Each structure stands twice: as C-alpha cells, then as structure tokens.
Amino acid sequence: MLVSLNWTFSKPFKMGITKQYLRYVPLKNFNIVCHPDCNIVFVTLNGISDRYVAVGACENVIIWDLRLEKLVMTIEDEDMKNNTSKKISVVKLATTPEGKHIAVGYSDGLVNTFNLATGELIGTFQGHRSAISALTYDNHGHMLASGSKDTEAVIWDVIAEKGLHRLSGHKGVVTGVQFINKHNLVMTSSKDTYIKFWDLTTGHCFKTLAGHITEVWTLSILRNDDFVVAGSNDAELRTWKISKMNDEESEIKMSELLSSDNLLDFASSIKCEKSGSLMREGPGRVVSSATDNTNHVLCVHGHGKLLELFIFSGDGEALERLRNRQRKFRKKASKRGENDEDIAFLNEKNPALQDVVRRLPPILTDYKIKSADLVVNQTHVKVVVSMADNTLAFYSVSLAVGKEVKLIRKISLHGHRSNVRVLAFSSDNLAVFTGGSESVKMWNKKSLNCIRTVETSSPVQCLCVLPGDRHILAGLDDGKLLVIDIAAGDIIESISAHLKDLKSIYMLPDELGCITGGGDSTVKLWQLELVILPNTDRKVLSLLHLKTLELDENVQCSRVSPDNKLLAVALLDNTVKIFFMDTFKHFIDLYGHTLPVNDMDISYDSSIIITASADKTIRIWGLDYGDCHRRLTTESTLTSIKFIPKTHQFFTTDKNGNVKHWDADVFERVLTLQGHRGECYNMSISGNGYYIVSCGQDNVIRLYEKTEEPLVLEDEREEERTQEDEKELATGEETNVYGGPSVLALPTKKTISSEKAAELLLECLNVIKEYKDSLLENETKGLDKPSLPIIMTAFNVKNTDDYLLEIIKRIRSSELEEVLLLMPFSSVCYFMEALIPLLNHMHHGIEPVIRSLIFLVQTLHKPISSVKDMMPILRKLNVLATKKTNEFRDLVGENLHSLMFINNSQEEEELVFNITQNVQKKRKRQKQKLLKTVIVNI
C-alpha cells in the first residue's frame, strides 16, 4: 500500500507541469568575412577613414581592420539577438559623411541607425514592407533615404526620428536613391526602367528620365552633384549633366506650353541633359557601383571579376583636355591641308564627357565581385572588394597615368570559401572543427579565431576527432579518408577508404578504432595504430583496415551503440539495419520511414535509437526489440539529429533553418531556435552538453549556450502562441483616416509595437478620465481626494498630466503618427483636451506634444472642426502651442549659444596653455644648449 502511494505522488512530478528544462540561447556567430547579399562600406574609427570597413554578417554588422586583418567590432541589435523566432539579415549599409554613424537596412524592411564609436542603437525606422534595396545619407547626415523591393522610397529625418515623405511612383524595385543636395532634390532609379526626380519640400515627382530600355540597376551622383551616371543591362553607363535652369529658360509663353508634348521639362526647376555614355569593358549587366567621399571617383562592376574605375575631373582640367584635343586636331588638319574654320568641334567651348572623365587602371580579382567601396587621398584610390568566396581584398590604385594596381592585403583565413557542411567539438570542448568544400578549419571556441587551416582536395563530408585532440579524421567526397595532424596543420595520410563518397565516420566506444560508411554500399571497421616512418624513428598515427560489411544499398550514416554491441546502418532504401558488432551478423530491421534516413543517434544507455528522415518525421525506436516508441512530425525535412550526452534529450536541424530541442522520454518538443536563414545542414553538441554549434545555407556558424534559466513546456507553448498571434495586426494592414481618404500614405508602417503603444495611450486616457470623475465626485460630496491609481504609482508620477506626458515620451518617435491614427475619434478629442494643461507649463517633453497636436489637426481637420465643443479647445491650443513653441525655441537657442561660448572659451584656454607650454619647452632647450656651450668653452 505504501509503495503504491509513493508511485502515485512521484508520477506527476516527472510527467506534469513541474518538469523543467534549461534554456539554450544564441551566443555568437562566426565564419563570415563578408556576406554576398550585403554591400561593404568604409567607416571612420579613431579619426581614420581608410583602414576600417563594415560588412554585413547575417543579422549583425562586423567591422574589419584592413591593416591588422582583425575583427575590431560587432554591431548587433539586442532585440534581434534575443528573438529566436525570426531571423533577418543585413542587406544594405550606408554611413554619414563624417563617418560617426551607420545606417543598416534589413531584409524585412527595417532600418536601424547605430553609433560607430559605441555600437549603440540610435534610431529605428519602419516604413517598408519588404527588403531594403537602396540606402544613403545626405551631405549633412540629417536625412536618410531608403528604397525597397516594395517599389517605394522613404525620406527619413534622422534627428527627429520620423518619416518625412513616402515616394510612390515606381512600378518596379527601387535600385538606387541619391540626394542632390545642391538643388534640394532626391533621385530614384528602378527596375521599371525610369529615373525620377523628387522635390524634398513637397515630396512630389516633377521629372522622369526615360533613357533606358531595360532595368536601371545603379545610380550615382558625381562631381558636386553635376553628373548622374546610371547602369543598365548592357555595357553602357548613361550619363546626364544637371544644372539649374535660368530665369530666361523658365519663362515660357502659354501658347508654347500648350503646344508642347513634354510638359514635365517646362515644370522642372533643373535642366538635365544627356552628356554621353561610358562604355564598360566587363560583360553583362552592372551589379553595383560606388563613389568616394568626394564624389569624384566612380567604381562599377558586373557579375565577373573586373572592377572598373572612372575619375571625374574638375572644370579646369577638363577644359585643358578639350584645348589639347583641339590643338591636336588643328595640327592634323593643317598637315592634310584642310580649312578648319568651319569645323564645329574647334569652336566648342564646353568640355565633352571624354574631357571630364578619365579611366583609371581596372582591378582584376580572383573571384566574382559582389560589392566594392573606395576612399581617395591626394595620390591614391584605396578600394576594398568583397568577393563571392567569402573574402575581402584591399587594393591601391595611383591617380597618376600609367600606374599599376597594387594588392595591399587579403582577408580570407577567417572563414570558409563556401558553405560549411560538417562540424565537430574537441573532447575538451575548447575547439570547434569545421569542414567545407576546400578545407578543414579549427576554431577557438572562446575567441572564435581560426587557429588552423588544412586544405583538402575535395569537399569534406564528415569529421571525427580522435582521442587526445591531436588528430582528426576527415571523409571526402571522393571516398578518401584523411588523417590530419592538428598541431602541424598537415595531412599525415590519405587512405582510399571507399570507392564513392565517404558519408560517415564514427569513433568506437573503446576509442581504439572507427567505422566508416560510404556510397559504395559498404561499412568498414578500422583500427588505430602507430606506424614508424621509413628511415626515421618518428611514429605517426595510421589506420588498419579490419573488416568490411557488404550491403545492398548505399549507406547514409552509421552508428555504434555505446556498449559496443550493436552497429546501426541507415540505407538508401528507407530502412535502418542493426547488426551485431562482433560478428557483423544481422539482428533486426527498422521499417517505417517513407524516405531515406539522413541521420540517427543512439542514447548513452544503448536503450533507444532516434532517426531523422527526409519524410519530415522523427522516430524513436527501442534497441531491444526494434519497436517504434513514437513518431514525431515536423514541418520540414530533417538534416541531422544528436543526443545531448548522458540524457534522453536530443536536438534536430531541418531545412527551414530551425534548431529544435526534444525530449525522448515525454515525446515532446521543448524549444525551437530559429537558427539560419535557409537550410540548416548540420550541428554538433559538446561533450558536456553545454554548447551546440550549427551550420547552414547562410554560410554562418552559430554557437548556442546552455543557461541556468529554467524552461517549462506549458509556458513555452503559451509564449509561442502569443508570438503567432502577434504576427497578425489586430487593426489590419492599412491606415485609415476618419472623414478623409480611405488609406493614408504615411512614411511609416503599422507594426505590433505601434498597436501596443496605442493600447497604452488609450489605457492612460481611460485611467485619467476615471480618476478625474472620481475626484469631481468626491469634491461634490465633500470627501477627501481619492488615492492615485496603482498604474500611476507604478510610473512614479504625482498627477495625471505627468502620467500622460510619460506615456507620450515612451512612444517611439518614428511610430507617433501611426499610434495617433489608431485611436478612436472620441479618444482623440479627449486627448486634445488633455493637452491644454500640458502646454500651460514648460517641460522638456514639449516637442512630441506639439508634434502630436499638429499631426492630428492636419490629418483630422474636417471631423474635428465639425464638432462644436472642439472649436474653443482648438483656439486655446493654437495660442498655447504658438507661445510655448516660441519660448522653447528661445530657450534652445540661448542654451546653444551659451554652450558655444563655453566651448570657445575652453578652446582659447587650451590654446594659451599649449602656447605657454611650447614657449617654456623652447626656453628650457635654449638654456640647456647655452649651458652645454658654456661647459665646452670652460
């Protein structure tokens, strides 16, 4: 009876909600030198502009030191790092002219700005519905323009952190955005073959260039906003010259305007004339282009290995070239005896495009170019190039005529040339081994630096670390088995183990040998031994072939049970065959999968075996009778499966990029980590179970760490359901306006965070209304004032005005308009009435208050003015807003000039101090010199 009672109490403890797990979280990423989907840009660190380059690395931005070939900074968004349900990647980078900030565009349309000195997130801008395709700052770094695959461009105010204009007019992907600061304009190019001019004041398109037949892929502004260069699907770079239209040209008669077909040219304030074309040497379309910080040098490249450079000269140099050409033409004409007075070329006074543009020596790289950027000093152009093989190359090109290109440095050792397929931990968990298509690399787990690189003749299919961590075995695609010495970084021996690709290597539990399975339908048993090299006393590790197991189908993978009794082999016919290890006799077959098993593993107690198949199922089998305990279904094809050491918990990877944590005892999924964008190829678990490393199609290797944070299954499922619900907006995708157009084209986008902020603001208004009603009721009854609501106490405020101001401050600046439009009209009226006491006293939150008021009046003018009770409120708000805005402007101006005065005073004091110090040092040196002279004379 007592035993039965004890069992009754122990069962809920194991299987109920009290069972907890420890959470695994992302730790670090490595193996990326430069991602092919993102451009590269030079950045300024420590006052140096030609040494550091920023590149995209999945969801992070990394900065390389080109001189030391060293990673110096990683810029990451904490929200993206902690969000394991969704991974987005960096696709576009842009820096401010002074180099203090960097703008990062992501694949979901998000744009973040970071401080380069600290890596701190400055602003977040959400206005696009798909990936960012173009990104640029203006000359002052105050405005940011972003173009997207959703065919729209948005102009952002970086200082105020809000959207200014949404530029809608293109019918294809926006491929380029450029500011023309001289004329206060923006240019955009698109795959719809058009280039459009937009006025920054009104946000309207006033001119369209239709000079291209096919898609426009690149757009560049050269030489002080004078020239526009656009690249298309051919080898021609079309060039236009921009100039301001004269008053005489802009005054056109009405009859001439009505009779003309091209009305847009007359309406524009600038003149855009075709200057000619620059012919590229490289084949195919233009992929990308870049200009230096002075906008005088242009680099362009296609899908090949050739990078071409063009320098746009100043007016003086271009005019001199024109006169030289005219002089040569006159000499040739005089030799032929021709009369050159009527030739139009000799009467030209304006330089042609060939006089303005001069070619620099082209750069030929080893691999296909993905992106390039450049900086210019007085004598050289420094160019950094990212290539398709995950490498960076740094070149120097002289500005003088006839000089050659010089390769300064190449960063390649910090990553594989192609996707990593296999991984393995060392036995002490301090190093990670990775195998790619060209090499095997050893990484330090703590610093993530590459320690050793061993080149291989063909792609690596499997890895096995031998006891002692001094040697590793690598199976190649051509069936060879390599024995690699880690310390020396050399291949000791290459064994032709199989006729076809070597699929798996597994170390025996006694650590005296290994088994290999290959595509030639065989499993081989090998024994480790030390061999003396001929003519030397040196002993090296080698493998001795003992047995071969012939099978009917190709081997997918093979495993040996930890008790060294059974051998499991997964075959191409969807089955898993179990053999006795000592005799290789057949024991049982595991049937059930409808597609081949990609990977399998056996538990530490040799009781169960788990198999992961391409049919999107996991099967848990008993090794005693071969019965299937449970079949678990997933959403995607499984690629690998591994047990956590000393447990019945395991991890799987699939083609959706997920890394999933499972429990084989309760047959449930514990945790899902959204690891990779695209397919996740493989993973490895450390011997102590505290670390997991995975590789995938996005060419990044991700390291995960086990934390002390407990995880309960029911709580995790509830969190996943909440995240699924949050993916869909409760108020719809479009922004509606009361009494106005059905859809308002704001520069921002409705998001989950804006809906939450609107709920917070509505709750604030309701609390304020209820509290004021109760306060009025107590006053009429002669009772004491009611206590503050709990939520106001939580925000540490003393009255309703401070509470409302605190909520307004908490709303993200870029989402303020969307939050205000999500409010019901009755709440909008009460909100505007509540703004009156806020404007009656000066505070530092006056800017968002005034901005909210102006936006509501502009957007909801008709419905607000139709309410009679709102007219006195609007008059009060008008007077208060004007008064407080002027006071705040005067206060800011006074503070600014005071700070400038203090700064100038400090600079003067520092100057006087430096001069005094220099004079004292000079006098001291003169005294010492005089003293030496006196001593010599004596």
PDB file of C-alpha atoms in Angstrom, residues 309-504:
ATOM      1  CA  LEU A 309      37.349  52.948 -62.135  1.00  0.00           C
ATOM      2  CA  PHE A 310      36.467  56.337 -63.615  1.00  0.00           C
ATOM      3  CA  ILE A 311      37.598  59.718 -62.287  1.00  0.00           C
ATOM      4  CA  PHE A 312      35.551  62.860 -62.988  1.00  0.00           C
ATOM      5  CA  SER A 313      37.911  65.819 -63.309  1.00  0.00           C
ATOM      6  CA  GLY A 314      37.244  69.432 -62.399  1.00  0.00           C
ATOM      7  CA  ASP A 315      36.274  72.137 -64.893  1.00  0.00           C
ATOM      8  CA  GLY A 316      39.821  73.463 -65.221  1.00  0.00           C
ATOM      9  CA  GLU A 317      41.380  70.071 -66.008  1.00  0.00           C
ATOM     10  CA  ALA A 318      38.524  69.169 -68.380  1.00  0.00           C
ATOM     11  CA  LEU A 319      38.888  72.470 -70.253  1.00  0.00           C
ATOM     12  CA  GLU A 320      42.616  71.887 -70.624  1.00  0.00           C
ATOM     13  CA  ARG A 321      41.972  68.440 -72.121  1.00  0.00           C
ATOM     14  CA  LEU A 322      39.486  69.965 -74.576  1.00  0.00           C
ATOM     15  CA  ARG A 323      42.056  72.532 -75.723  1.00  0.00           C
ATOM     16  CA  ASN A 324      44.691  69.828 -76.128  1.00  0.00           C
ATOM     17  CA  ARG A 325      42.324  67.815 -78.319  1.00  0.00           C
ATOM     18  CA  GLN A 326      41.517  70.899 -80.395  1.00  0.00           C
ATOM     19  CA  ARG A 327      45.228  71.673 -80.754  1.00  0.00           C
ATOM     20  CA  LYS A 328      45.979  68.149 -81.984  1.00  0.00           C
ATOM     21  CA  PHE A 329      43.055  68.296 -84.396  1.00  0.00           C
ATOM     22  CA  ARG A 330      44.322  71.584 -85.868  1.00  0.00           C
ATOM     23  CA  LYS A 331      47.775  70.096 -86.415  1.00  0.00           C
ATOM     24  CA  LYS A 332      46.325  67.094 -88.231  1.00  0.00           C
ATOM     25  CA  ALA A 333      44.052  69.318 -90.305  1.00  0.00           C
ATOM     26  CA  SER A 334      46.921  71.607 -91.267  1.00  0.00           C
ATOM     27  CA  LYS A 335      49.018  68.627 -92.355  1.00  0.00           C
ATOM     28  CA  ARG A 336      46.185  67.450 -94.586  1.00  0.00           C
ATOM     29  CA  GLY A 337      45.704  70.982 -95.897  1.00  0.00           C
ATOM     30  CA  GLU A 338      42.080  71.278 -94.748  1.00  0.00           C
ATOM     31  CA  ASN A 339      40.311  74.510 -93.817  1.00  0.00           C
ATOM     32  CA  ASP A 340      39.405  74.215 -90.116  1.00  0.00           C
ATOM     33  CA  GLU A 341      37.432  77.426 -89.701  1.00  0.00           C
ATOM     34  CA  ASP A 342      34.036  75.859 -90.349  1.00  0.00           C
ATOM     35  CA  ILE A 343      34.565  72.756 -88.182  1.00  0.00           C
ATOM     36  CA  ALA A 344      32.159  72.890 -85.221  1.00  0.00           C
ATOM     37  CA  PHE A 345      34.443  70.905 -82.907  1.00  0.00           C
ATOM     38  CA  LEU A 346      37.106  73.620 -82.942  1.00  0.00           C
ATOM     39  CA  ASN A 347      34.539  76.202 -81.891  1.00  0.00           C
ATOM     40  CA  GLU A 348      33.406  74.210 -78.853  1.00  0.00           C
ATOM     41  CA  LYS A 349      33.961  75.934 -75.510  1.00  0.00           C
ATOM     42  CA  ASN A 350      32.297  73.452 -73.163  1.00  0.00           C
ATOM     43  CA  PRO A 351      34.240  70.232 -72.398  1.00  0.00           C
ATOM     44  CA  ALA A 352      32.681  66.980 -73.558  1.00  0.00           C
ATOM     45  CA  LEU A 353      32.254  63.882 -71.399  1.00  0.00           C
ATOM     46  CA  GLN A 354      35.518  62.389 -72.662  1.00  0.00           C
ATOM     47  CA  ASP A 355      37.305  65.502 -71.406  1.00  0.00           C
ATOM     48  CA  VAL A 356      35.703  65.272 -67.973  1.00  0.00           C
ATOM     49  CA  VAL A 357      36.113  61.531 -67.392  1.00  0.00           C
ATOM     50  CA  ARG A 358      39.420  59.666 -67.266  1.00  0.00           C
ATOM     51  CA  ARG A 359      39.814  55.924 -66.831  1.00  0.00           C
ATOM     52  CA  LEU A 360      41.966  54.504 -64.064  1.00  0.00           C
ATOM     53  CA  PRO A 361      43.615  51.069 -64.315  1.00  0.00           C
ATOM     54  CA  PRO A 362      40.968  48.326 -63.818  1.00  0.00           C
ATOM     55  CA  ILE A 363      41.205  45.791 -60.985  1.00  0.00           C
ATOM     56  CA  LEU A 364      41.046  42.080 -61.849  1.00  0.00           C
ATOM     57  CA  THR A 365      40.181  39.895 -58.857  1.00  0.00           C
ATOM     58  CA  ASP A 366      40.472  36.147 -58.300  1.00  0.00           C
ATOM     59  CA  TYR A 367      36.753  35.526 -57.800  1.00  0.00           C
ATOM     60  CA  LYS A 368      33.447  37.135 -58.723  1.00  0.00           C
ATOM     61  CA  ILE A 369      32.929  40.576 -57.205  1.00  0.00           C
ATOM     62  CA  LYS A 370      29.879  41.162 -55.012  1.00  0.00           C
ATOM     63  CA  SER A 371      30.474  44.707 -53.763  1.00  0.00           C
ATOM     64  CA  ALA A 372      33.130  47.424 -53.605  1.00  0.00           C
ATOM     65  CA  ASP A 373      33.826  50.734 -51.883  1.00  0.00           C
ATOM     66  CA  LEU A 374      36.631  53.271 -52.144  1.00  0.00           C
ATOM     67  CA  VAL A 375      38.268  56.253 -50.481  1.00  0.00           C
ATOM     68  CA  VAL A 376      40.538  58.822 -52.146  1.00  0.00           C
ATOM     69  CA  ASN A 377      43.538  60.683 -50.820  1.00  0.00           C
ATOM     70  CA  GLN A 378      45.823  63.086 -52.676  1.00  0.00           C
ATOM     71  CA  THR A 379      47.743  60.465 -54.663  1.00  0.00           C
ATOM     72  CA  HIS A 380      45.898  57.136 -54.466  1.00  0.00           C
ATOM     73  CA  VAL A 381      42.492  55.492 -54.568  1.00  0.00           C
ATOM     74  CA  LYS A 382      42.071  52.746 -51.988  1.00  0.00           C
ATOM     75  CA  VAL A 383      39.494  50.144 -52.972  1.00  0.00           C
ATOM     76  CA  VAL A 384      38.099  47.301 -50.870  1.00  0.00           C
ATOM     77  CA  VAL A 385      36.302  44.483 -52.688  1.00  0.00           C
ATOM     78  CA  SER A 386      34.096  41.721 -51.312  1.00  0.00           C
ATOM     79  CA  MET A 387      34.010  38.537 -53.362  1.00  0.00           C
ATOM     80  CA  ALA A 388      31.720  35.550 -53.711  1.00  0.00           C
ATOM     81  CA  ASP A 389      34.206  33.219 -51.961  1.00  0.00           C
ATOM     82  CA  ASN A 390      33.816  34.980 -48.576  1.00  0.00           C
ATOM     83  CA  THR A 391      36.994  37.069 -48.858  1.00  0.00           C
ATOM     84  CA  LEU A 392      37.934  40.759 -48.747  1.00  0.00           C
ATOM     85  CA  ALA A 393      40.649  42.241 -50.944  1.00  0.00           C
ATOM     86  CA  PHE A 394      42.258  45.663 -50.393  1.00  0.00           C
ATOM     87  CA  TYR A 395      43.799  47.430 -53.414  1.00  0.00           C
ATOM     88  CA  SER A 396      45.624  50.695 -54.026  1.00  0.00           C
ATOM     89  CA  VAL A 397      45.401  52.490 -57.390  1.00  0.00           C
ATOM     90  CA  SER A 398      47.523  55.533 -58.174  1.00  0.00           C
ATOM     91  CA  LEU A 399      45.817  58.615 -59.581  1.00  0.00           C
ATOM     92  CA  ALA A 400      48.772  59.179 -61.915  1.00  0.00           C
ATOM     93  CA  VAL A 401      48.596  57.997 -65.509  1.00  0.00           C
ATOM     94  CA  GLY A 402      50.069  54.586 -66.334  1.00  0.00           C
ATOM     95  CA  LYS A 403      50.464  53.246 -62.804  1.00  0.00           C
ATOM     96  CA  GLU A 404      49.606  49.642 -61.942  1.00  0.00           C
ATOM     97  CA  VAL A 405      47.176  48.272 -59.397  1.00  0.00           C
ATOM     98  CA  LYS A 406      48.693  47.053 -56.125  1.00  0.00           C
ATOM     99  CA  LEU A 407      47.120  44.391 -53.900  1.00  0.00           C
ATOM    100  CA  ILE A 408      47.781  45.502 -50.321  1.00  0.00           C
ATOM    101  CA  ARG A 409      46.037  42.838 -48.253  1.00  0.00           C
ATOM    102  CA  LYS A 410      43.541  39.992 -48.411  1.00  0.00           C
ATOM    103  CA  ILE A 411      41.336  38.725 -45.554  1.00  0.00           C
ATOM    104  CA  SER A 412      40.470  35.077 -46.147  1.00  0.00           C
ATOM    105  CA  LEU A 413      41.579  32.916 -43.203  1.00  0.00           C
ATOM    106  CA  HIS A 414      38.617  33.878 -41.005  1.00  0.00           C
ATOM    107  CA  GLY A 415      36.090  31.861 -42.991  1.00  0.00           C
ATOM    108  CA  HIS A 416      35.488  29.014 -45.418  1.00  0.00           C
ATOM    109  CA  ARG A 417      35.288  29.729 -49.126  1.00  0.00           C
ATOM    110  CA  SER A 418      31.873  28.048 -49.368  1.00  0.00           C
ATOM    111  CA  ASN A 419      29.163  26.568 -47.164  1.00  0.00           C
ATOM    112  CA  VAL A 420      30.227  24.512 -44.142  1.00  0.00           C
ATOM    113  CA  ARG A 421      28.723  21.012 -44.154  1.00  0.00           C
ATOM    114  CA  VAL A 422      30.130  19.243 -41.056  1.00  0.00           C
ATOM    115  CA  LEU A 423      31.159  20.250 -37.538  1.00  0.00           C
ATOM    116  CA  ALA A 424      32.722  18.585 -34.514  1.00  0.00           C
ATOM    117  CA  PHE A 425      33.729  19.607 -30.966  1.00  0.00           C
ATOM    118  CA  SER A 426      37.045  18.645 -29.428  1.00  0.00           C
ATOM    119  CA  SER A 427      36.896  16.322 -26.396  1.00  0.00           C
ATOM    120  CA  ASP A 428      37.827  19.180 -24.029  1.00  0.00           C
ATOM    121  CA  ASN A 429      35.112  21.435 -25.618  1.00  0.00           C
ATOM    122  CA  LEU A 430      37.648  24.222 -26.221  1.00  0.00           C
ATOM    123  CA  ALA A 431      37.838  23.967 -30.008  1.00  0.00           C
ATOM    124  CA  VAL A 432      35.443  23.505 -32.932  1.00  0.00           C
ATOM    125  CA  PHE A 433      36.372  21.748 -36.174  1.00  0.00           C
ATOM    126  CA  THR A 434      34.550  22.596 -39.397  1.00  0.00           C
ATOM    127  CA  GLY A 435      34.734  21.096 -42.853  1.00  0.00           C
ATOM    128  CA  GLY A 436      33.898  22.848 -46.103  1.00  0.00           C
ATOM    129  CA  SER A 437      34.351  22.229 -49.789  1.00  0.00           C
ATOM    130  CA  GLU A 438      38.031  23.176 -49.749  1.00  0.00           C
ATOM    131  CA  SER A 439      39.456  22.873 -46.236  1.00  0.00           C
ATOM    132  CA  VAL A 440      39.167  21.803 -42.622  1.00  0.00           C
ATOM    133  CA  LYS A 441      39.429  24.595 -40.057  1.00  0.00           C
ATOM    134  CA  MET A 442      40.000  24.611 -36.306  1.00  0.00           C
ATOM    135  CA  TRP A 443      38.419  27.437 -34.266  1.00  0.00           C
ATOM    136  CA  ASN A 444      38.971  28.622 -30.723  1.00  0.00           C
ATOM    137  CA  LYS A 445      35.530  28.431 -29.067  1.00  0.00           C
ATOM    138  CA  LYS A 446      36.164  31.377 -26.755  1.00  0.00           C
ATOM    139  CA  SER A 447      37.685  33.904 -29.173  1.00  0.00           C
ATOM    140  CA  LEU A 448      36.208  32.354 -32.374  1.00  0.00           C
ATOM    141  CA  ASN A 449      39.535  32.856 -34.144  1.00  0.00           C
ATOM    142  CA  CYS A 450      40.673  30.398 -36.790  1.00  0.00           C
ATOM    143  CA  ILE A 451      43.721  28.526 -35.410  1.00  0.00           C
ATOM    144  CA  ARG A 452      44.486  26.016 -38.181  1.00  0.00           C
ATOM    145  CA  THR A 453      43.511  25.597 -41.807  1.00  0.00           C
ATOM    146  CA  VAL A 454      44.184  22.407 -43.768  1.00  0.00           C
ATOM    147  CA  GLU A 455      43.431  22.431 -47.485  1.00  0.00           C
ATOM    148  CA  THR A 456      41.678  19.370 -48.937  1.00  0.00           C
ATOM    149  CA  SER A 457      41.402  18.079 -52.489  1.00  0.00           C
ATOM    150  CA  SER A 458      37.603  17.682 -52.462  1.00  0.00           C
ATOM    151  CA  PRO A 459      34.637  18.618 -50.248  1.00  0.00           C
ATOM    152  CA  VAL A 460      34.597  17.285 -46.692  1.00  0.00           C
ATOM    153  CA  GLN A 461      31.574  15.067 -45.924  1.00  0.00           C
ATOM    154  CA  CYS A 462      32.254  14.014 -42.307  1.00  0.00           C
ATOM    155  CA  LEU A 463      34.645  14.658 -39.411  1.00  0.00           C
ATOM    156  CA  CYS A 464      35.771  12.679 -36.380  1.00  0.00           C
ATOM    157  CA  VAL A 465      38.045  13.931 -33.590  1.00  0.00           C
ATOM    158  CA  LEU A 466      40.400  11.240 -32.279  1.00  0.00           C
ATOM    159  CA  PRO A 467      41.188  10.810 -28.547  1.00  0.00           C
ATOM    160  CA  GLY A 468      43.705  13.328 -27.271  1.00  0.00           C
ATOM    161  CA  ASP A 469      42.542  16.063 -29.679  1.00  0.00           C
ATOM    162  CA  ARG A 470      45.791  15.820 -31.633  1.00  0.00           C
ATOM    163  CA  HIS A 471      44.406  14.231 -34.793  1.00  0.00           C
ATOM    164  CA  ILE A 472      41.178  14.327 -36.741  1.00  0.00           C
ATOM    165  CA  LEU A 473      39.755  12.119 -39.465  1.00  0.00           C
ATOM    166  CA  ALA A 474      38.082  13.705 -42.472  1.00  0.00           C
ATOM    167  CA  GLY A 475      35.980  11.865 -45.039  1.00  0.00           C
ATOM    168  CA  LEU A 476      35.973  13.362 -48.517  1.00  0.00           C
ATOM    169  CA  ASP A 477      33.561  13.396 -51.394  1.00  0.00           C
ATOM    170  CA  ASP A 478      35.848  11.185 -53.492  1.00  0.00           C
ATOM    171  CA  GLY A 479      35.942   8.375 -50.868  1.00  0.00           C
ATOM    172  CA  LYS A 480      39.304   9.262 -49.346  1.00  0.00           C
ATOM    173  CA  LEU A 481      39.930   9.211 -45.603  1.00  0.00           C
ATOM    174  CA  LEU A 482      42.388  11.849 -44.371  1.00  0.00           C
ATOM    175  CA  VAL A 483      44.414  11.609 -41.157  1.00  0.00           C
ATOM    176  CA  ILE A 484      45.222  15.219 -40.147  1.00  0.00           C
ATOM    177  CA  ASP A 485      47.765  16.347 -37.553  1.00  0.00           C
ATOM    178  CA  ILE A 486      46.195  19.348 -35.806  1.00  0.00           C
ATOM    179  CA  ALA A 487      49.393  20.783 -34.297  1.00  0.00           C
ATOM    180  CA  ALA A 488      51.311  20.732 -37.585  1.00  0.00           C
ATOM    181  CA  GLY A 489      48.274  21.527 -39.737  1.00  0.00           C
ATOM    182  CA  ASP A 490      49.283  18.835 -42.242  1.00  0.00           C
ATOM    183  CA  ILE A 491      47.703  15.748 -43.752  1.00  0.00           C
ATOM    184  CA  ILE A 492      49.639  12.727 -42.432  1.00  0.00           C
ATOM    185  CA  GLU A 493      48.000  10.109 -44.606  1.00  0.00           C
ATOM    186  CA  SER A 494      45.360   9.885 -47.319  1.00  0.00           C
ATOM    187  CA  ILE A 495      43.615   6.489 -47.455  1.00  0.00           C
ATOM    188  CA  SER A 496      41.351   5.376 -50.300  1.00  0.00           C
ATOM    189  CA  ALA A 497      38.719   4.034 -47.932  1.00  0.00           C
ATOM    190  CA  HIS A 498      35.698   3.826 -50.273  1.00  0.00           C
ATOM    191  CA  LEU A 499      35.103   3.836 -53.991  1.00  0.00           C
ATOM    192  CA  LYS A 500      32.470   6.584 -53.726  1.00  0.00           C
ATOM    193  CA  ASP A 501      31.778   9.434 -51.286  1.00  0.00           C
ATOM    194  CA  LEU A 502      32.518   8.743 -47.634  1.00  0.00           C
ATOM    195  CA  LYS A 503      29.276   9.529 -45.798  1.00  0.00           C
ATOM    196  CA  SER A 504      30.071   8.963 -42.104  1.00  0.00           C
TER     197      SER A 504
END
